[in-house]
Short mmCIF file of C-alpha atoms in Angstrom, two decimals:
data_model
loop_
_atom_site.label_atom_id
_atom_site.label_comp_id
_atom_site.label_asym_id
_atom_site.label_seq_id
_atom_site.Cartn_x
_atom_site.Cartn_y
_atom_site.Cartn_z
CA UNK A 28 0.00 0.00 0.00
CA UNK A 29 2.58 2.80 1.11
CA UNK A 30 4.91 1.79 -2.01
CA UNK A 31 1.88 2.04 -4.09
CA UNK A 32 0.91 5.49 -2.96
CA UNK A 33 4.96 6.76 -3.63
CA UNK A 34 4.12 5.74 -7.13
CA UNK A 35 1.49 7.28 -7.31
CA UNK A 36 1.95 10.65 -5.59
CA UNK A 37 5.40 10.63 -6.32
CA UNK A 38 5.99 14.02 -8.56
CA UNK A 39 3.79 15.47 -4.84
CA UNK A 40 6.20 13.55 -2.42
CA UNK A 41 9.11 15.11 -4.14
CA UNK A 42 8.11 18.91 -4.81
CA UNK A 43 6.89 18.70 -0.96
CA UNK A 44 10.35 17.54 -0.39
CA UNK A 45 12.83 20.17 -2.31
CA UNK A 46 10.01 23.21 -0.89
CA UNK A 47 10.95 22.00 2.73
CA UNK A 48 14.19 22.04 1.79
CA UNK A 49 14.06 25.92 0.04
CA UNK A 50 14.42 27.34 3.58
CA UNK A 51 16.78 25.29 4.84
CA UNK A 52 19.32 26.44 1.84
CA UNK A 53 19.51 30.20 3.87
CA UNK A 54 22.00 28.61 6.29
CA UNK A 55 25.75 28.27 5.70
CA UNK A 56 26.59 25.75 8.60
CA UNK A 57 25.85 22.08 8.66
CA UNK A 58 23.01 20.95 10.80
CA UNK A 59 24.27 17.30 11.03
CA UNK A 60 27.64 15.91 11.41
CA UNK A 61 28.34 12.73 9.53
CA UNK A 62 31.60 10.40 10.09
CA UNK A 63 34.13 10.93 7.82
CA UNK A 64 34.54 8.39 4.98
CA UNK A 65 37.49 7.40 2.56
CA UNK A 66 35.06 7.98 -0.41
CA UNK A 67 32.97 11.64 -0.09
CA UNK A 68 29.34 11.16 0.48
CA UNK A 69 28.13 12.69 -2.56
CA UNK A 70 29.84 10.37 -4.60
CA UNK A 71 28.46 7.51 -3.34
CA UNK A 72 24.44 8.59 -3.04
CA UNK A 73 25.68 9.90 -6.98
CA UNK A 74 27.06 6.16 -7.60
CA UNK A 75 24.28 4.73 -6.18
CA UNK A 76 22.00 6.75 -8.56
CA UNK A 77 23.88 5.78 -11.69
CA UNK A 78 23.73 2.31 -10.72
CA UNK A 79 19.72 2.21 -10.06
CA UNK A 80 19.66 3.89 -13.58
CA UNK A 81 20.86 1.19 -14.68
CA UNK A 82 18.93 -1.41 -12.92
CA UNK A 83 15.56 0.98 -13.34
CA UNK A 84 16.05 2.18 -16.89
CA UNK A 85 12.40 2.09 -17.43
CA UNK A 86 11.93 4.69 -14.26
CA UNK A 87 15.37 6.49 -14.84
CA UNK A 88 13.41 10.40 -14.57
CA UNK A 89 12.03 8.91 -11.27
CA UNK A 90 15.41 7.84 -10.24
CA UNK A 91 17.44 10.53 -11.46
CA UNK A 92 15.54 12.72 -9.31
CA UNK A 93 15.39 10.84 -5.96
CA UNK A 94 19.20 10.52 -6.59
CA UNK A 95 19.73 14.50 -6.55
CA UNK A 96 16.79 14.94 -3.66
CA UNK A 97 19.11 12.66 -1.57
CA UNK A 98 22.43 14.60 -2.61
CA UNK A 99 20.62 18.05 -2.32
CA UNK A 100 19.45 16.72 1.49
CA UNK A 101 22.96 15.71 2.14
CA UNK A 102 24.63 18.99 0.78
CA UNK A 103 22.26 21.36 2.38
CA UNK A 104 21.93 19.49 6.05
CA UNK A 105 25.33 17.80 6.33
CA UNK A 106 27.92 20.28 4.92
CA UNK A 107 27.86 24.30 4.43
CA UNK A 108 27.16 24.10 0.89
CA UNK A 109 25.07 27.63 -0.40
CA UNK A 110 22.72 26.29 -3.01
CA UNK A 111 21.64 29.47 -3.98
CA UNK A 112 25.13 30.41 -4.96
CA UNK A 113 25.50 27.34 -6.51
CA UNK A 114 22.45 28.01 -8.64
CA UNK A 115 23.37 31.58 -9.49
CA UNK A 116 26.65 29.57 -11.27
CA UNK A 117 24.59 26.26 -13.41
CA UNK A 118 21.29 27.77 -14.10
CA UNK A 119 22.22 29.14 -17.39
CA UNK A 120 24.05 25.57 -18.43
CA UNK A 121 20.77 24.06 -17.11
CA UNK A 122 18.15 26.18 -19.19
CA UNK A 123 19.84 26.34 -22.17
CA UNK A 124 20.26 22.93 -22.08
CA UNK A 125 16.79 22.00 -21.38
CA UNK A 126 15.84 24.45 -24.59
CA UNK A 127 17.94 22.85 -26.64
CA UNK A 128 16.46 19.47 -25.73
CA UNK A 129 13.08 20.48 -25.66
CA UNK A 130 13.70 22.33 -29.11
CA UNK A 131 15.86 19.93 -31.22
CA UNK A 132 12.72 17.61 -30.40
CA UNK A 133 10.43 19.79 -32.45
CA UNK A 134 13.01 20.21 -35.05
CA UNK A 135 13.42 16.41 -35.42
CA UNK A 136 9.87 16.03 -35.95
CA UNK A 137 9.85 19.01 -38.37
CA UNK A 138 12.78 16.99 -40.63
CA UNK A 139 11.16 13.95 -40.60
CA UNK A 140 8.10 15.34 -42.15
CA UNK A 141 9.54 18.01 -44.74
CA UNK A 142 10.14 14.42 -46.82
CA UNK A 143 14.02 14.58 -46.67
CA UNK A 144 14.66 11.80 -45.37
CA UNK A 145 12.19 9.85 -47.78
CA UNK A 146 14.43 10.80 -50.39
CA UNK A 147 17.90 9.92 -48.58
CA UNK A 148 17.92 6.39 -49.94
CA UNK A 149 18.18 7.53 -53.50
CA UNK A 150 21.52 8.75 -52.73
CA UNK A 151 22.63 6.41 -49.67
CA UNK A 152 24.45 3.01 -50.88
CA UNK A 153 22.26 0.02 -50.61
CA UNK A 154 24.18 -2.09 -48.26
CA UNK A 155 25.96 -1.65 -44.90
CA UNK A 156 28.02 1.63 -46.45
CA UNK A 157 24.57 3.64 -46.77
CA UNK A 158 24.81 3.28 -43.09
CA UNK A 159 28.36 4.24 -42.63
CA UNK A 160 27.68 7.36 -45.36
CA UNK A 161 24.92 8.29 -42.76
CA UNK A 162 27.38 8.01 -39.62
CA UNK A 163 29.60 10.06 -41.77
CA UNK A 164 26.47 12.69 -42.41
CA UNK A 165 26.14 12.88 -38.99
CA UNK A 166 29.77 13.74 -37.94
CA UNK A 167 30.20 16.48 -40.49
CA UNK A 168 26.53 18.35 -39.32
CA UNK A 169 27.74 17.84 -35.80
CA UNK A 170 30.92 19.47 -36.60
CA UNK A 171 29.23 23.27 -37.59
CA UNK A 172 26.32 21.99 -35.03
CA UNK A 173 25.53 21.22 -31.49
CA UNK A 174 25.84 17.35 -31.42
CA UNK A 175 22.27 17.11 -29.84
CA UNK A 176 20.93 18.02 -33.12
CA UNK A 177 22.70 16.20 -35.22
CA UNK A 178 21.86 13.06 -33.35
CA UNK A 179 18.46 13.85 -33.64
CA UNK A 180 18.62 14.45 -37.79
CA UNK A 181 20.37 11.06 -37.64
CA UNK A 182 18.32 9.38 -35.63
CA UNK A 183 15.36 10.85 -37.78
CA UNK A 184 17.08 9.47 -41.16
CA UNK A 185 17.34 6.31 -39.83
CA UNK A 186 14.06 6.17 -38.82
CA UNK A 187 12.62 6.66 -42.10
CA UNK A 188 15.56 4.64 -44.21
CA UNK A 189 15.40 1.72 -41.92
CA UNK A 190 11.38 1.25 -41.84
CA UNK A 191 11.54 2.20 -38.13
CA UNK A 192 14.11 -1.39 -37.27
CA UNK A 193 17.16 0.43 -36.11
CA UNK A 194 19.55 -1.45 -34.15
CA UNK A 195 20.90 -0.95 -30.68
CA UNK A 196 24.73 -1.06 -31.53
CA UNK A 197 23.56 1.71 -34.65
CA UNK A 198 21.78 3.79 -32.21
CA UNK A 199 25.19 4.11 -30.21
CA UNK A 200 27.08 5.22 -33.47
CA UNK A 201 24.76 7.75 -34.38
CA UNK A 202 25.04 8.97 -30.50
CA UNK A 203 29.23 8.41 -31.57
CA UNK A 204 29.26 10.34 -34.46
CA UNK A 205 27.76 12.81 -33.33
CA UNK A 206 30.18 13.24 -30.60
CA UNK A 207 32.94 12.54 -31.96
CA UNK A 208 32.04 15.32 -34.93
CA UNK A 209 31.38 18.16 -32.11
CA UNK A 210 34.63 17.03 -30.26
CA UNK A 211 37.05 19.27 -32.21
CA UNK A 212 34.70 22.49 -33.27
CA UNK A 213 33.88 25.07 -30.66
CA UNK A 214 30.30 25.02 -31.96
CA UNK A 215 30.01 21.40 -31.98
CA UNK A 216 29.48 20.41 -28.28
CA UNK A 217 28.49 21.69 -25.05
CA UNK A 218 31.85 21.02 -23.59
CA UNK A 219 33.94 22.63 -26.44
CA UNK A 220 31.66 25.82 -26.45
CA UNK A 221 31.91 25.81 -22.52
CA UNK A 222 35.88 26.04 -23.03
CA UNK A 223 35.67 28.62 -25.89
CA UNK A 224 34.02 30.58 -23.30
CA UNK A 225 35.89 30.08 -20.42
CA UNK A 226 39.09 31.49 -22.62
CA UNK A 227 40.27 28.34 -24.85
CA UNK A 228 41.35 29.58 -28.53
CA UNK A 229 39.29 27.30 -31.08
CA UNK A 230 42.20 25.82 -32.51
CA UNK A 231 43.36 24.22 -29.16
CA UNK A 232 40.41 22.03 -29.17
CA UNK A 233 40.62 21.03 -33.20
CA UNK A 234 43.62 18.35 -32.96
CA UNK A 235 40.44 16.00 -31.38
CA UNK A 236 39.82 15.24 -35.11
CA UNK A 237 43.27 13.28 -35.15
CA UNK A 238 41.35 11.04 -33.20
CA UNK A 239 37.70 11.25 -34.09
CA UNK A 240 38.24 10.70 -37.54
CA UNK A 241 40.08 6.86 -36.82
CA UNK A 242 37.13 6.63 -34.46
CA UNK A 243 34.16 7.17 -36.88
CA UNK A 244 36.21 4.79 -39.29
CA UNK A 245 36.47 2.02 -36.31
CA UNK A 246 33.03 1.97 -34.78
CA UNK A 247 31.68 3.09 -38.30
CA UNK A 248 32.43 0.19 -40.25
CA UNK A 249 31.02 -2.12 -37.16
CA UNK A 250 27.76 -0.67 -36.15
CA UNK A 251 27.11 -0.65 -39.84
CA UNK A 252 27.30 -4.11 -40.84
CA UNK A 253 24.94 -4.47 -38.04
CA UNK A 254 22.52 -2.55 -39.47
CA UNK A 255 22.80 -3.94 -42.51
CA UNK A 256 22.12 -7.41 -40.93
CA UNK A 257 19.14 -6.32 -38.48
CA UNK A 258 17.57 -4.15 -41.34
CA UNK A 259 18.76 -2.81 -44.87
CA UNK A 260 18.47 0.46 -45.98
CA UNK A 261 14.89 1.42 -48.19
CA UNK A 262 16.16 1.29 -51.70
CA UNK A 263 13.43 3.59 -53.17
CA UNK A 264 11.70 6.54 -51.89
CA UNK A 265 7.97 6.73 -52.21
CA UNK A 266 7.00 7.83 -55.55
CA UNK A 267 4.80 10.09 -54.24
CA UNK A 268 7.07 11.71 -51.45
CA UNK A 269 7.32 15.67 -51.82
CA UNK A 270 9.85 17.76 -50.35
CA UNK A 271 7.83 20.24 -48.19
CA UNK A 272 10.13 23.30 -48.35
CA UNK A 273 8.52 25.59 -45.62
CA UNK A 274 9.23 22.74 -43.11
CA UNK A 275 13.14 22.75 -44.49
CA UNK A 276 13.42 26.24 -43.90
CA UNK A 277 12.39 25.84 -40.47
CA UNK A 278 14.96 23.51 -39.84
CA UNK A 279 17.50 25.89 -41.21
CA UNK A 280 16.00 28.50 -39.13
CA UNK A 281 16.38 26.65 -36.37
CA UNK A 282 20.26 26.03 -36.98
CA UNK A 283 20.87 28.91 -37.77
CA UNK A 284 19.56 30.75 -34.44
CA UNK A 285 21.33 27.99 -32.27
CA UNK A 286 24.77 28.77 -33.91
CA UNK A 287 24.04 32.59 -33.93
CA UNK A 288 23.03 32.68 -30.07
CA UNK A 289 25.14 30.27 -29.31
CA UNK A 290 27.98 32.96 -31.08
CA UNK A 291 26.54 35.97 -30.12
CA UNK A 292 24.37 35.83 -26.99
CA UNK A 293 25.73 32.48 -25.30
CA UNK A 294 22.35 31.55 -25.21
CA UNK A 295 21.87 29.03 -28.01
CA UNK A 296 18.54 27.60 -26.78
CA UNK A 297 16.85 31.33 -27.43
CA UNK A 298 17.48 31.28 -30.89
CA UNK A 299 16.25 27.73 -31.46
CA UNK A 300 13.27 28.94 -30.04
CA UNK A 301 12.79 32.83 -31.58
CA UNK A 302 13.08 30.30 -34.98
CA UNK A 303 10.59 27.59 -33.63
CA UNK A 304 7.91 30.47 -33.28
CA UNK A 305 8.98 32.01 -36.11
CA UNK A 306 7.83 28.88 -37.81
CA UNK A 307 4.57 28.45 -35.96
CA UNK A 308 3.29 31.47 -38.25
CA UNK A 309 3.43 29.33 -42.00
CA UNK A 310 3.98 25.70 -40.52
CA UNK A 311 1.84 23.66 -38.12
CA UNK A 312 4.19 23.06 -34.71
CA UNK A 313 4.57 19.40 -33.82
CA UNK A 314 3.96 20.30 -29.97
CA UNK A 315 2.97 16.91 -29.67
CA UNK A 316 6.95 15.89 -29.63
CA UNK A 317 7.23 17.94 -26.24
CA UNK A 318 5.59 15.88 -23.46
CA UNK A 319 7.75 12.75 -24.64
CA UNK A 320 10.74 14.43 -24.51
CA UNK A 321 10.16 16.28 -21.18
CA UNK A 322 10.88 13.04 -19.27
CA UNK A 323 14.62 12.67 -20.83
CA UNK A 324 15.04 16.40 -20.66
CA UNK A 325 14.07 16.16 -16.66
CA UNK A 326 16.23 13.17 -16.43
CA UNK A 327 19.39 14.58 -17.94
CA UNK A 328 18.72 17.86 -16.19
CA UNK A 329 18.88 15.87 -12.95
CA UNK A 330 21.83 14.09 -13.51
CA UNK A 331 23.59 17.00 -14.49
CA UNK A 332 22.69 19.24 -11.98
CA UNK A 333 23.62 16.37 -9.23
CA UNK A 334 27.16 15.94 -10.77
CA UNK A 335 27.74 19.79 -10.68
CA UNK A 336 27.88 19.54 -6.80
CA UNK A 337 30.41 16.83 -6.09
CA UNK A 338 33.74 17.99 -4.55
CA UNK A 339 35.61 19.99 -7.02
CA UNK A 340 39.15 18.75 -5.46
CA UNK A 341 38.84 15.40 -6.40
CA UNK A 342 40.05 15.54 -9.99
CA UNK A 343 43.24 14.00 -10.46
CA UNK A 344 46.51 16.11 -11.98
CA UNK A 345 45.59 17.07 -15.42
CA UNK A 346 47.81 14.24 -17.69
CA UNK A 347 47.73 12.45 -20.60
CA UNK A 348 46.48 9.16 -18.42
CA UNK A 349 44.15 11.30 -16.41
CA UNK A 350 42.65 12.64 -19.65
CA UNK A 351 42.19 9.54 -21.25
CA UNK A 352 40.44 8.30 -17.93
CA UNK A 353 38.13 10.92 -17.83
CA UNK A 354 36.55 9.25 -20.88
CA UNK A 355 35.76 6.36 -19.37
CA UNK A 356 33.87 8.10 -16.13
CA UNK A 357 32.42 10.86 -18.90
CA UNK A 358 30.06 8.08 -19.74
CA UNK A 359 28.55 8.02 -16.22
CA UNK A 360 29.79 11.52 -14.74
CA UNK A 361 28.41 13.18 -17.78
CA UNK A 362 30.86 15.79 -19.74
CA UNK A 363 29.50 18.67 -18.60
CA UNK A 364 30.49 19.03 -15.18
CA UNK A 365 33.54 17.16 -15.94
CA UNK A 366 34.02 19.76 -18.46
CA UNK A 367 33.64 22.65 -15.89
CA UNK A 368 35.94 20.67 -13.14
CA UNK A 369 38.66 20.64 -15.90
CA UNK A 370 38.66 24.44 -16.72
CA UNK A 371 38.50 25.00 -13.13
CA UNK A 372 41.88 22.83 -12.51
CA UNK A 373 43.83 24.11 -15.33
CA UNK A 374 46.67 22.62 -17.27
CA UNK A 375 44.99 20.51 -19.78
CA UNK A 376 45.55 20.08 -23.59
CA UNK A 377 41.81 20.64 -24.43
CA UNK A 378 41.67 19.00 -27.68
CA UNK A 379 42.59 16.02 -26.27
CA UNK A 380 40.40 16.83 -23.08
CA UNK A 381 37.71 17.81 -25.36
CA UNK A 382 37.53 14.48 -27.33
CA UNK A 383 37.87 12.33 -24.18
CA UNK A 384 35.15 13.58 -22.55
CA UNK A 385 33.09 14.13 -25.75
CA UNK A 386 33.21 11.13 -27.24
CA UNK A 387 33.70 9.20 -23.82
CA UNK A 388 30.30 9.83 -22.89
CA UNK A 389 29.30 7.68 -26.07
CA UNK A 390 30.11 4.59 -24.19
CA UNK A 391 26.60 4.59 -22.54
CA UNK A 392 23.23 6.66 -23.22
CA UNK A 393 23.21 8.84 -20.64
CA UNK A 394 27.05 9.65 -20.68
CA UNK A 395 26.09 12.85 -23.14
CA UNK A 396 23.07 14.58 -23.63
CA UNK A 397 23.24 13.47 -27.63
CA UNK A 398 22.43 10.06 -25.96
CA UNK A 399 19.86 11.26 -24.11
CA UNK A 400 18.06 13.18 -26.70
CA UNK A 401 17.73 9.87 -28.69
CA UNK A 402 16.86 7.92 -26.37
CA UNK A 403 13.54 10.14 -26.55
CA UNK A 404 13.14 8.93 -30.51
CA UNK A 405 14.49 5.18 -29.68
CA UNK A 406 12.95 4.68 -26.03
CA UNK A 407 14.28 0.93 -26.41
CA UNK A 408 18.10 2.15 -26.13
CA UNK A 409 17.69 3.17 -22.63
CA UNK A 410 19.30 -0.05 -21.62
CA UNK A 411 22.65 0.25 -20.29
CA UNK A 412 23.18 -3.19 -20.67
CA UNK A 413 21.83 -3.74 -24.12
CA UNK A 414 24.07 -0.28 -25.74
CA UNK A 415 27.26 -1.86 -23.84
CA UNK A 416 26.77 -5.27 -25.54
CA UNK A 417 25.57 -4.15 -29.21
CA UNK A 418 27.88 -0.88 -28.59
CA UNK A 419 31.13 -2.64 -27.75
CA UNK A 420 32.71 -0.98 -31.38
CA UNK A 421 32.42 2.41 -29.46
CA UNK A 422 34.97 1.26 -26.17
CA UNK A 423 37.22 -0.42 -28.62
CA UNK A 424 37.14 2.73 -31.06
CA UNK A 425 37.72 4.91 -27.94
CA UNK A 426 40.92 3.13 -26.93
CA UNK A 427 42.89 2.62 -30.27
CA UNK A 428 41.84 6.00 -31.48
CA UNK A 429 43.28 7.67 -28.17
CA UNK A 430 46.37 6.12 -28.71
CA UNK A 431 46.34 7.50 -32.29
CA UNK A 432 46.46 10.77 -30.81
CA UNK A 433 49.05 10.07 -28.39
CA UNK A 434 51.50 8.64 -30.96
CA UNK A 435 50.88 11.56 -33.55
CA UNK A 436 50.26 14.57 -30.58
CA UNK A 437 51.13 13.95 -27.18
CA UNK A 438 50.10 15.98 -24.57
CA UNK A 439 50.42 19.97 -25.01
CA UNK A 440 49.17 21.70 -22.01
CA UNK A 441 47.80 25.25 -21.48
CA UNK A 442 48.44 27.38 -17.99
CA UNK A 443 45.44 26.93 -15.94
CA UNK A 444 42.41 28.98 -16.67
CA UNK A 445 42.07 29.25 -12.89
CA UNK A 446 45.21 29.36 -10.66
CA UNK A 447 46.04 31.65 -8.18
CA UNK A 448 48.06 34.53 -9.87
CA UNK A 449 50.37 34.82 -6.90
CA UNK A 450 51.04 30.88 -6.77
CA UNK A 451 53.59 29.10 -8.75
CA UNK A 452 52.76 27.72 -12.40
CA UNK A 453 53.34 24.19 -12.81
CA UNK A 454 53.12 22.90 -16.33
CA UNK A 455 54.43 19.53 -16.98
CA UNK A 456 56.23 19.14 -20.52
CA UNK A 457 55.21 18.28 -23.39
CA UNK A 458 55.46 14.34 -24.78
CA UNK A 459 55.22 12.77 -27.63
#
C-alpha cells in the first residue's frame, strides 16, 4: 500500500520535499555531522544513482531525481554548501540545455516530415556503407552543429531509411558520431563551447579530429554491418514523397539561431526557439513531440545538476592518463560538469580533453546529452546493458583511437584557466 501510494503521488512527495528544503538552503553551517569516509558522500548517493539507472532504466526520470533529492538533502543538512550560490553559477548551463532538448525535439519532428529523409535512400548506398555514409552525415553536421541536433537528424534518417528497425549497436554510433564530430569544433558540443568561453582559442580544441576521424572509421564500419544485418536500408523513396520546403526552412532557421546565439548571446537555446515560433506562423508546430521528450530532458537535467555539486578537489593532476580516464567516467559523470571541473583545474591540452570527454560519454546513453536526446526517438536504447553489448565498437574505437592521438600529438598543455596569480605555475612538458 505505502509503495503504491509513492508511485502514485510521487511528482507530490518530491516537490513537498525540495520546498521544505528551500528554507533550509539560507543557512551556511551544517546541521548534522556525519563520520568521515574514505570515499565523499556525494559520490556515493551519486554512484548509487547511476547504478539504479541502470537497474531501473524504465523509471530512470524517477530515479534521477530521488538521486539528486538525496544529494541536495545531504549537501544542504550535512555540509555548508550555499545552493543558492551554486544556482546563481549552473542555471544558465541548465536552461539552455533543457531548450535545446526540448527544441531539437520539435526540429526532429519538423525533418522527418519536410520528406528529406524519404528521399535519402536515392543517394545512400544500398548495403551496410549507406549506413556508414549516414554516420559520416552525422559527424560532419555535428561538426558546424551542437551534437544534440545532429543526433536527432540522424536518428530521424534512420528512422525513415530503416522502416523504423534500427539497431541498438547503430543507435550508439549515431550517439558516436555525433560526438565525436562536435569534439574538435567550438560550436560542436556543449563542452567545447563551454571552453571557448571560459578562454580556450578554437584551434586548441581542433587536434580532437586526429582522433575522431580513426574513431568514426572504427566503430563506423562495425555498427554498420549491423545494421545492414538487423535491417537494410529502403532502396526507393515513395514515388509520391514531396519535399515540403517551408518545413526545411524551419529547420534551417532553427540552426541557424542555435549557432548565432550560441555565437553571439551564449544563449543558443533562445534562438532555437525565436526560430521555432517564427515557424509556428506558415507551418503547423509538432507540440505533440514535447511531453515525450520532457521526461529525458528532466532526467538529464537531474543528472547533471547532481554531478555539478560533487567535490571539485577530487580531480586527479591534469595528464595524458588522467585525460584519457576521464573518458571512461564521462560516460557516467556526464561531460559537462567534468568539463567545468577541468577548466577550473587548469593545465589541460583541451583538444585532447575535449575528445575524451566528448566522445567518452558515447560509451553509454546517458554519458552525453546526444544520448539522451535519442533515447527520446528510440525509447528501447535506454538499456545500459543492451548499448554496452551491441555498442562494444564504441569502447574499442575509444581506446585505439586515443592512442592514435598520443602517438601523432602527445600531450600539449595550457596554464590553468584558474590558478592563483600569486602561486607558482606548474606545467608539466610536453610528450610525444
Amino acid at each position: 500500500m505505502l509503495l503504491h501510494f509513492i508511485q502514485k503521488n510521487f511528482k507530490v512527495l518530491l516537490l513537498s520535499c525540495f520546498a521544505f528544503l528551500i528554507p533550509v538552503s539560507v543557512f551556511a553551517e551544517p546541521l548534522f555531522n556525519l563520520p568521515d569516509l574514505p570515499i565523499k558522500y556525494e559520490f556515493i548517493f551519486f554512484a548509487l544513482t547511476l547504478i539504479s539507472v541502470a537497474i531501473f532504466h524504465h523509471q530512470t526520470m524517477k530515479v534521477a531525481l530521488t538521486g539528486l533529492f538525496v544529494i541536495v538533502m545531504y549537501k544542504l543538512l550535512c555540509t555548508d554548501f550555499e545552493m543558492i550560490h551554486h544556482i546563481g553559477h549552473e542555471w544558465k548551463i541548465l536552461l539552455n540545455l533543457f531548450g535545446l532538448l526540448m527544441g531539437f525535439a520539435i526540429l526532429a519532428r519538423h525533418f522527418e516530415d519536410s520528406g528529406v529523409p524519404q528521399e535519402l535512400p536515392r543517394f545512400l548506398p544500398n548495403d551496410w556503407k549507406g549506413g556508414f555514409v549516414l554516420l559520416v552525415l552525422v559527424f560532419i553536421i555535428s561538426s558546424f552543429l551542437d551534437n544534440i541536433a545532429a543526433a536527432i537528424i540522424g536518428g530521424a534518417v534512420a528512422l525513415i531509411v530503416y522502416k523504423h528497425k534500427v539497431h541498438i549497436g547503430y543507435i550508439a554510433a549515431i550517439v558516436a558520431a555525433s560526438n565525436a564530430g562536435g569534439s574538435g569544433s567550438v560550436v560542436g558540443d556543449t563542452t567545447t563551447t563551454m571552453m571557448w568561453i571560459d578562454g580556450v582559442p578554437a584551434a586548441e580544441v581542433l587536434h580532437a579530429y586526429i582522433a575522431a576521424i580513426p574513431a568514426l572509421i572504427i566503430f563506423g564500419v562495425f555498427a554498420s554491418i549491423q545494421q545492414d544485418k538487423y535491417q537494410r536500408i529502403q532502396k526507393e523513396a515513395p514515388k509520391k514523397n514531396k519535399i515540403d520546403g517551408g518545413r526545411v526552412f524551419i529547420v534551417l532557421l532553427i540552426l541557424a539561431g542555435a549557432i548565432l546565439a550560441n555565437v553571439y548571446l551564449d544563449m543558443p537555446a533562445l534562438g532555437v526557439w525565436l526560430a521555432i515560433m517564427v515557424g509556428t506562423t506558415f507551418r503547423e508546430t509538432p507540440w505533440k513531440e514535447l511531453p515525450p521528450a520532457l521526461k529525458g530532458s528532466i532526467f538529464l537535467l537531474a543528472l547533471v545538476f547532481s554531478a555539478s555539486m560533487m567535490p571539485v578537489e577530487e580531480l586527479p593532476p591534469a595528464s595524458l592518463l588522467s585525460a584519457f580516464s576521464l573518458g571512461f567516467i564521462s560516460a557516467v559523470f556526464d561531460n559537462i560538469p567534468l568539463t567545468k571541473l577541468a577548466l577550473t583545474q587548469g593545465g589541460y591540452d583541451w583538444g585532447v580533453l575535449a575528445y575524451s570527454v566528448g566522445f567518452g560519454g558515447s560509451m553509454l546513453w546517458f554519458g552525453s546529452s546526444a544520448g539522451v536526446a535519442i533515447t527520446n526517438i528510440f525509447p528501447e536504447a535506454r538499456d545500459v546493458g543492451g548499448w554496452i553489448k551491441n555498442g562494444w565498437h564504441i569502447i574499442l574505437a575509444y581506446i585505439i583511437s586515443f592512442g592514435i592521438l598520443a602517438s601523432l600529438w602527445g600531450w600539449h598543455p595550457l596554464p590553468p584557466h584558474k590558478a592563483d596569480p600569486n602561486a607558482p605555475t606548474i606545467i608539466k612538458e610536453a610528450t610525444h
